Tab-separated table of C-alpha atoms and ligand atoms in Angstrom:
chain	number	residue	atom	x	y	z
A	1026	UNK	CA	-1.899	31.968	3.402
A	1027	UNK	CA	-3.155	29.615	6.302
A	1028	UNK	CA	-1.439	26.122	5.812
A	1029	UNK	CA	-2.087	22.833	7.767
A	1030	UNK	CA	-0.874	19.722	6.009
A	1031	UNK	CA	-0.859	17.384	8.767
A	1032	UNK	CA	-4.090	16.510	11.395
A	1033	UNK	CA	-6.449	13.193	11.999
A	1034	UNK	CA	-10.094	12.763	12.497
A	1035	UNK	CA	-11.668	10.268	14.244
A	1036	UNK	CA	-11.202	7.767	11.159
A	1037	UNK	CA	-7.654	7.288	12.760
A	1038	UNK	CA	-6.880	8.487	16.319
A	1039	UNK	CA	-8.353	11.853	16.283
A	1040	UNK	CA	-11.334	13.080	18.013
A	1041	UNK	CA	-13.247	14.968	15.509
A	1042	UNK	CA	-15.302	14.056	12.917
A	1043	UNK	CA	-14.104	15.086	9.355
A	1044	UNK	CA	-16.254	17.626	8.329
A	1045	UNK	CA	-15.553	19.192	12.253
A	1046	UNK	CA	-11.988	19.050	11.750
A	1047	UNK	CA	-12.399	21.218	8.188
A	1048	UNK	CA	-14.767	23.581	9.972
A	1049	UNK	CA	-12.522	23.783	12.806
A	1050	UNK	CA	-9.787	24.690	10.372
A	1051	UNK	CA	-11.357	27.168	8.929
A	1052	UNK	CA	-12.697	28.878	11.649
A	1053	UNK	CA	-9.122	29.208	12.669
A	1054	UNK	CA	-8.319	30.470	9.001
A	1055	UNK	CA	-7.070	27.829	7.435
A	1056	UNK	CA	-7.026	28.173	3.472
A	1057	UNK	CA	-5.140	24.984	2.641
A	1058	UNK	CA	-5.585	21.940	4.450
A	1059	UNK	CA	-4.845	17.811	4.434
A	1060	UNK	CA	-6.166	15.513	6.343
A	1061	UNK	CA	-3.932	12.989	6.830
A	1062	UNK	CA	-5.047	10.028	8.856
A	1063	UNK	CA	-3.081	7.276	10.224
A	1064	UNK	CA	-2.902	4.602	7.420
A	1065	UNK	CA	-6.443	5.475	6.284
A	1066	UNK	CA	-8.294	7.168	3.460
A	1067	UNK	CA	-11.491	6.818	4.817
A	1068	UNK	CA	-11.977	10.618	5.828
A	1069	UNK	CA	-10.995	11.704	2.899
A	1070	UNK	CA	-14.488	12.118	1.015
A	1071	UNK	CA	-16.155	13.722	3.617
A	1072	UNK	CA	-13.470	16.334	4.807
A	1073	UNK	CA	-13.335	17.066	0.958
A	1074	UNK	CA	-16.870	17.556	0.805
A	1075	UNK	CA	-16.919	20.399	3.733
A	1076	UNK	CA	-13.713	22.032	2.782
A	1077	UNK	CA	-15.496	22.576	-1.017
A	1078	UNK	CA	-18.348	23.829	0.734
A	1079	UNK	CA	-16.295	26.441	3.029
A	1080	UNK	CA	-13.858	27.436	0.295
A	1081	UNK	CA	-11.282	25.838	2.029
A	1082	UNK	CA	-8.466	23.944	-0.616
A	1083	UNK	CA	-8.551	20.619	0.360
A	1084	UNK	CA	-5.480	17.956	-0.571
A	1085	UNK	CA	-6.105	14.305	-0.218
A	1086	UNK	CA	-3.588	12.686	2.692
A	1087	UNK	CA	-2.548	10.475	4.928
A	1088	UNK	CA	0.292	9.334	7.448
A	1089	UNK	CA	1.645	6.077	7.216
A	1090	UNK	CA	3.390	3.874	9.727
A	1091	UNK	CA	7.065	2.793	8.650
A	1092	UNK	CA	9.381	0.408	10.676
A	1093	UNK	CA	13.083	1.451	10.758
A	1094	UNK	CA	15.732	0.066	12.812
A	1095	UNK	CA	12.857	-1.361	14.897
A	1096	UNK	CA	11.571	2.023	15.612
A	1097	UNK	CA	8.478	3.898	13.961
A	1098	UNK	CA	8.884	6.320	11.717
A	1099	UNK	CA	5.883	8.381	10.350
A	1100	UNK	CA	5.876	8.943	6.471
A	1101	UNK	CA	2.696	11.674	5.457
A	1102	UNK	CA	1.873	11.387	1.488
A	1103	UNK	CA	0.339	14.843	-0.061
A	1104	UNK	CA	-1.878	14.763	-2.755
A	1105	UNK	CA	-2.390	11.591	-3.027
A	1106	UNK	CA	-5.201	9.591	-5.229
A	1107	UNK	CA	-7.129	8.248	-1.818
A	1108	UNK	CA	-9.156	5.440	-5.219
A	1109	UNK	CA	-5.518	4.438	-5.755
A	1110	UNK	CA	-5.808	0.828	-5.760
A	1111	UNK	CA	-2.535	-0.656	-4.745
A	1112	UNK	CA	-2.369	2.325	-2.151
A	1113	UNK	CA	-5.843	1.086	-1.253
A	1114	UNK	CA	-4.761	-2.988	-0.694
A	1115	UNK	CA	-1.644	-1.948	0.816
A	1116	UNK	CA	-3.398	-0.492	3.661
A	1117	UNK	CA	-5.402	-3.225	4.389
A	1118	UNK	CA	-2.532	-5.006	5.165
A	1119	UNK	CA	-1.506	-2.800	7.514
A	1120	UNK	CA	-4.868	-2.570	8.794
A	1121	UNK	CA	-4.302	-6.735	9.257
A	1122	UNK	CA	-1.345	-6.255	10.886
A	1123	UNK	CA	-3.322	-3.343	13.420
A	1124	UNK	CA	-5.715	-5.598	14.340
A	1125	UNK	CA	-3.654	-8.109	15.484
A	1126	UNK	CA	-1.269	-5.795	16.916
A	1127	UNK	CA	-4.296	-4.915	18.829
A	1128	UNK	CA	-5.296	-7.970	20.602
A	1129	UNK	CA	-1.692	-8.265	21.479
A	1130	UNK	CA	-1.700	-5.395	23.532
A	1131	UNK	CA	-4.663	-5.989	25.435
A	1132	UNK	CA	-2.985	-9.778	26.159
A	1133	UNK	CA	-0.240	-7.762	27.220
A	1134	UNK	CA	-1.866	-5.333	29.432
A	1135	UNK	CA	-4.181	-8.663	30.440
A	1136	UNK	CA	-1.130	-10.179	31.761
A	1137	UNK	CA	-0.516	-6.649	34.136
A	1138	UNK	CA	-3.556	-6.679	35.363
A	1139	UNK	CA	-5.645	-4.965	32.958
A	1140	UNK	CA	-8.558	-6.528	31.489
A	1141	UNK	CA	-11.242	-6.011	28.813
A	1142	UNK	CA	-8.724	-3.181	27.113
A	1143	UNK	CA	-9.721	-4.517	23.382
A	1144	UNK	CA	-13.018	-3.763	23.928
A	1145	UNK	CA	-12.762	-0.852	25.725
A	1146	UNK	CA	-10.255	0.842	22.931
A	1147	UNK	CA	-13.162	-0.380	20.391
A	1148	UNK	CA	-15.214	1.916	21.628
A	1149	UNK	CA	-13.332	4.832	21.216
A	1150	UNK	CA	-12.672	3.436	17.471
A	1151	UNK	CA	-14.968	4.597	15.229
A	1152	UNK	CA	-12.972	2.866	12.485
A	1153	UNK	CA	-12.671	-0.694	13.788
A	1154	UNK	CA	-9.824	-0.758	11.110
A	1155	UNK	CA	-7.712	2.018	12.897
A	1156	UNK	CA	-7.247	0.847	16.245
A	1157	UNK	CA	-4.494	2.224	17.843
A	1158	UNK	CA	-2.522	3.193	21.181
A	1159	UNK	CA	-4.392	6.215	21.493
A	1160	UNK	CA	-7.553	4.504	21.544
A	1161	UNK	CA	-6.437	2.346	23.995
A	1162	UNK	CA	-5.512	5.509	26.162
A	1163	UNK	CA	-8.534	7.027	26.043
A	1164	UNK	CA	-10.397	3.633	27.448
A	1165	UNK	CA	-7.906	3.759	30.072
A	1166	UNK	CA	-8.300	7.629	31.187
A	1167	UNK	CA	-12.056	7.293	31.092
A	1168	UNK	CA	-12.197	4.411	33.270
A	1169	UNK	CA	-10.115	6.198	35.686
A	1170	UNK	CA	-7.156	3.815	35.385
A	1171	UNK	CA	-4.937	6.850	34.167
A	1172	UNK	CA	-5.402	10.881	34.447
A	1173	UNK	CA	-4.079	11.573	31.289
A	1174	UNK	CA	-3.101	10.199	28.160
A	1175	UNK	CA	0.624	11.086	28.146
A	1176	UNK	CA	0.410	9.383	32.014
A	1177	UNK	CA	-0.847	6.639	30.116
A	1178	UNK	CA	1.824	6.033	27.460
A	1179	UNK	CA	4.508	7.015	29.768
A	1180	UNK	CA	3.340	3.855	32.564
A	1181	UNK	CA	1.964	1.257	29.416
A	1182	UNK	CA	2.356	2.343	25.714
A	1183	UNK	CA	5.760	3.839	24.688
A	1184	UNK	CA	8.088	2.167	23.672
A	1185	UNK	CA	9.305	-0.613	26.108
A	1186	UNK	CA	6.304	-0.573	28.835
A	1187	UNK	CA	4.222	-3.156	29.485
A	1188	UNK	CA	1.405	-2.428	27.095
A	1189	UNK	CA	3.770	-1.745	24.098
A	1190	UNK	CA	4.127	-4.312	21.091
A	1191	UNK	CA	6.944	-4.193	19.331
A	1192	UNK	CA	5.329	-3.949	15.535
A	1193	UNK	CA	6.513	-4.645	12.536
A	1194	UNK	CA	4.989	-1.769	9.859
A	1195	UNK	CA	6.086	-1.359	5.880
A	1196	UNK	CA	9.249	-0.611	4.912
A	1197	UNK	CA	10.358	3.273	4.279
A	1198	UNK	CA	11.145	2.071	0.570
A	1199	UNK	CA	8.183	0.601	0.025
A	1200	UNK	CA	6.177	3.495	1.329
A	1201	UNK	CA	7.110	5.423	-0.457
A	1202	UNK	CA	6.783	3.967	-3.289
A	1203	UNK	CA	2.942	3.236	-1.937
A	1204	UNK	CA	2.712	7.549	-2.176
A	1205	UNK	CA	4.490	8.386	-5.355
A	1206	UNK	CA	2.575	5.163	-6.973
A	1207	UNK	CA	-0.388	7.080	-6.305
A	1208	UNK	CA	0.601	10.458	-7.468
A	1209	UNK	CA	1.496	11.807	-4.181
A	1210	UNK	CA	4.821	13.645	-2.292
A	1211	UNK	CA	6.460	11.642	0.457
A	1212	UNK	CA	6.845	14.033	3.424
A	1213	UNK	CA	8.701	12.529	6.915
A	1214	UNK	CA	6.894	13.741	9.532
A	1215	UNK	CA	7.894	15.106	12.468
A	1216	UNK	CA	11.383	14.561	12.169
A	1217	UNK	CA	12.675	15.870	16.097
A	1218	UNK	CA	11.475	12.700	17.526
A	1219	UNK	CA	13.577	10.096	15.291
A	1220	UNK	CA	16.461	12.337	16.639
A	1221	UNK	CA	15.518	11.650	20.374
A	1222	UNK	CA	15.112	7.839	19.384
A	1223	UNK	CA	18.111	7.124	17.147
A	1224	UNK	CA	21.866	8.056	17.049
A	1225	UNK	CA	22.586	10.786	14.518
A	1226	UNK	CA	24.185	8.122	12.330
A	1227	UNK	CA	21.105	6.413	12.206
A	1228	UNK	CA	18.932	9.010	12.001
A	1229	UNK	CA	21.722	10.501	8.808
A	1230	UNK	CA	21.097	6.983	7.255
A	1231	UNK	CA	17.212	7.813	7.785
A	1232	UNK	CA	17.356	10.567	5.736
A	1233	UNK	CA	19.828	9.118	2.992
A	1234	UNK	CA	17.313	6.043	2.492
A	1235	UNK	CA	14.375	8.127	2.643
A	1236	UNK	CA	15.842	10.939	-0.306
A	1237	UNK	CA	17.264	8.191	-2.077
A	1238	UNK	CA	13.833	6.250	-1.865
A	1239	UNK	CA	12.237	9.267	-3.551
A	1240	UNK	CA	11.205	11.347	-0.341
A	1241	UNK	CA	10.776	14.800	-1.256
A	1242	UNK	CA	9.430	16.684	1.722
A	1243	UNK	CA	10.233	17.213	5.275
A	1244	UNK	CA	7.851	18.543	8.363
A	1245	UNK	CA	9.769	21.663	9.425
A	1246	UNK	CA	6.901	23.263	10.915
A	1247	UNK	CA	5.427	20.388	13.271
A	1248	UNK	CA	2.808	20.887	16.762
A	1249	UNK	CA	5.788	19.221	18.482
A	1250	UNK	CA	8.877	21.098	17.168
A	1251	UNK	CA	10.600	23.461	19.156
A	1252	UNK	CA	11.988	27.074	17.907
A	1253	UNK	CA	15.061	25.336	17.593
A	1254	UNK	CA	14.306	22.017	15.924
A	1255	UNK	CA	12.304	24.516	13.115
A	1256	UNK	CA	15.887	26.033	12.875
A	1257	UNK	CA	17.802	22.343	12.700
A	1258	UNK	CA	15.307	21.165	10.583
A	1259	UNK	CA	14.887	24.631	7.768
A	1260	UNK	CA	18.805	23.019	7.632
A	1261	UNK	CA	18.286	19.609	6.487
A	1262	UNK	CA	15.145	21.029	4.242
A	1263	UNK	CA	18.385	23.501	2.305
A	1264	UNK	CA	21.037	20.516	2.666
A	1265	UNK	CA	18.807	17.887	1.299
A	1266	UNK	CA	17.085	19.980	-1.178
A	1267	UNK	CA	14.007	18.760	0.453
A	1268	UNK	CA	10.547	20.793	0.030
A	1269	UNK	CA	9.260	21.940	3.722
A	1270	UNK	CA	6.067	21.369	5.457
A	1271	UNK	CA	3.906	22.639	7.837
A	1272	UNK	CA	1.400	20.338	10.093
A	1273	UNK	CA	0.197	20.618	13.601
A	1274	UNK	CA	-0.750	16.952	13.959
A	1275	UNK	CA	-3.647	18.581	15.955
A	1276	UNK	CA	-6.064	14.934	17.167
A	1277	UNK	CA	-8.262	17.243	19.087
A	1278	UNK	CA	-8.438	19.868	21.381
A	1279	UNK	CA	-7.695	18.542	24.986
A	1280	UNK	CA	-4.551	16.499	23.367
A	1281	UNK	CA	-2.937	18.857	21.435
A	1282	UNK	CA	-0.156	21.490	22.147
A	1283	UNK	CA	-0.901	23.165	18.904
A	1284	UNK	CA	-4.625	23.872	17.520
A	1285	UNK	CA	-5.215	23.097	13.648
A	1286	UNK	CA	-3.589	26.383	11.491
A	1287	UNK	CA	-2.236	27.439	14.775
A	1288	UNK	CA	1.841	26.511	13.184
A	1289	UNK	CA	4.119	29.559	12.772
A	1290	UNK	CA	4.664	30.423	8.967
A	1291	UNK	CA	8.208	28.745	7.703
A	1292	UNK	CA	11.333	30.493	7.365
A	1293	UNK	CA	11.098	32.826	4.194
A	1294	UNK	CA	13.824	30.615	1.593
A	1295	UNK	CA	12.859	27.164	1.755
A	1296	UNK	CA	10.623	25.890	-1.351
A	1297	UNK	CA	7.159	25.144	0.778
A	1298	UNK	CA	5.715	21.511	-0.090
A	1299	UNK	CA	2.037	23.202	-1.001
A	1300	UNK	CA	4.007	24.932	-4.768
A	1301	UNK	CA	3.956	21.046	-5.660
A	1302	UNK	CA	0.421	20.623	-4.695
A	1303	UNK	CA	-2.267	23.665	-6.192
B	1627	AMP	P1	-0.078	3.902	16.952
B	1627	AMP	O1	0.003	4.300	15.500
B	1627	AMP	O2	-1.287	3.075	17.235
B	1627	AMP	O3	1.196	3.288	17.454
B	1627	AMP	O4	-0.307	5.215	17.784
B	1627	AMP	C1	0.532	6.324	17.652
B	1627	AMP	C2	-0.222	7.549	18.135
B	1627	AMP	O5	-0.261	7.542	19.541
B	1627	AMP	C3	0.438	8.853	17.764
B	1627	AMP	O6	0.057	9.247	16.468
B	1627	AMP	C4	-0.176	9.781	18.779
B	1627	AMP	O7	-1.485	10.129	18.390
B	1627	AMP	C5	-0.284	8.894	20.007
B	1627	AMP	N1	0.859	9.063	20.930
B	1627	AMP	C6	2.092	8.545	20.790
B	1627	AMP	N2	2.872	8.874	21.845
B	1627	AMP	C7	2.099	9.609	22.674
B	1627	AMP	C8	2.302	10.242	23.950
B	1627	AMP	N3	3.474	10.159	24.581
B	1627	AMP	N4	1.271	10.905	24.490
B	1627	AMP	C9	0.076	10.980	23.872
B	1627	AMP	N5	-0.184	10.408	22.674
B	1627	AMP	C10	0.817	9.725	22.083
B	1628	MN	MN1	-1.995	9.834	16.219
B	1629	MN	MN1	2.907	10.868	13.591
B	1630	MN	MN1	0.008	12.612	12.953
């Protein structure tokens, strides 16, 4: 079994349409996928629609942004209802709060001498409700202001540079609430880079409020996570009682380290998240 429960399209920050990203999956043998867009369902219907028609099992998804201790944190809801109304309404407000975030940054990068960003990153949105950083990357490496993307948030968009906005997203709580409200798990994505941005206290707290929230799942298998961060991670998974995960976060093929289905299969005794899902 082929599983990739994490990946975007280009109704968030990913490059590939839907229906590409489903065919791309399963032409790397993928036999159980989510799509799982930044704070958007929109994809959903389509990449549906193609995995159905590839015989590809197809769980509704998404990744939403959380603020904690003024840093982001990345909550991914499996098997979710994507017509779930309050789900629905709650992300529009985050898209609100996006958009504004939006012409923020390009102020920001205005005032280092970098105009017309907004528009520019609109044009490598095809979801004018999903703008984000990366989109704002991509303007700038295409216009020759940057080589590459991680150039690009390492001079302007991580946390700190000139370009970055500090943001203020949903709660953890109330995120996952947003999931479980619509008949989905709560998952925390990519967990190794909360370590590299909080103390372990904090990041132990994370956890705590996230379990205690009603956060059943963890990303032990993640495009990002080293051999040993699988290990550290396979521990919190058995410690917490947590079910594991598996997701590349592939956005496309020149900014990815690890292609769609291309994650190594998790370690043999944790409970995977996908026995709670088919
Ligand atoms: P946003 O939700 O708009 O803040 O954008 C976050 C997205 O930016 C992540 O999901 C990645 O796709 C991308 N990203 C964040 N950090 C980096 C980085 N260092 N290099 C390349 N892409 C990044
Ligand atoms: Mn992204
Ligand atoms: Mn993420
Ligand atoms: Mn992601």
């Amino acid at each position: 079994m082929n599983v990739d429960l994490h990946c975007h399209s280009n109704f968030s920050d990913g490059c590939l349409e839907p229906a590409d990203v489903v065919r791309r999956a399963h032409g790397n043998g993928v036999t159980l996928l989510s799509l799982t867009d930044h704070d958007a369902l929109d994809g959903t219907e389509e990449a549906a629609r193609e995995a159905a028609a590839l015989g590809v099992r197809f769980v509704p998804g998404i990744e939403i942004s959380v603020t904690y201790q003024n840093r982001t944190v990345h909550v991914v809801g499996l098997g979710i209802d994507p017509e779930n109304p309050a789900l629905k309404s709650s992300l529009e407000r985050v898209h609100a709060g996006r958009a504004e975030r939006a012409q923020r940054m390009a102020d920001a990068l205005a005032r280092v001498g970098l105009g017309g960003m907004l528009s520019g990153a609109q044009r490598f949105a095809r979801n004018q409700a999903m703008i984000g950083r990366a989109h704002f990357a991509r303007h700038m490496v295409a216009s020759g202001i940057m080589p590459d993307m991680p150039t690009v948030f390492k001079h302007y968009l991580a946390h700190g540079k000139p370009g970055f906005i500090p943001h203020r997203w949903a709660e953890l709580e109330e995120v996952v609430d947003w999931i479980r409200g619509a008949g989905g798990i709560a998952v925390m994505a990519h967990p190794a880079r909360y370590c590299k941005q909080l103390s372990k206290a904090a990041f132990d707290n994370l956890i705590d409020i996230f379990v205690a929230a009603g956060g059943e799942g963890v990303e032990v298998m993640a495009g990002t996570h080293s051999p040993e961060e699988v290990q550290r991670f396979a521990t919190l998974a058995r410690r917490y009682g947590l079910l594991a995960s598996v997701g590349s976060d592939f956005h496309g093929e020149s900014e990815s380290l690890v292609d769609i289905g291309r994650c190594n299969p998790l370690p043999p005794d944790l409970e995977p998240v996908w026995h709670r899902l088919v």
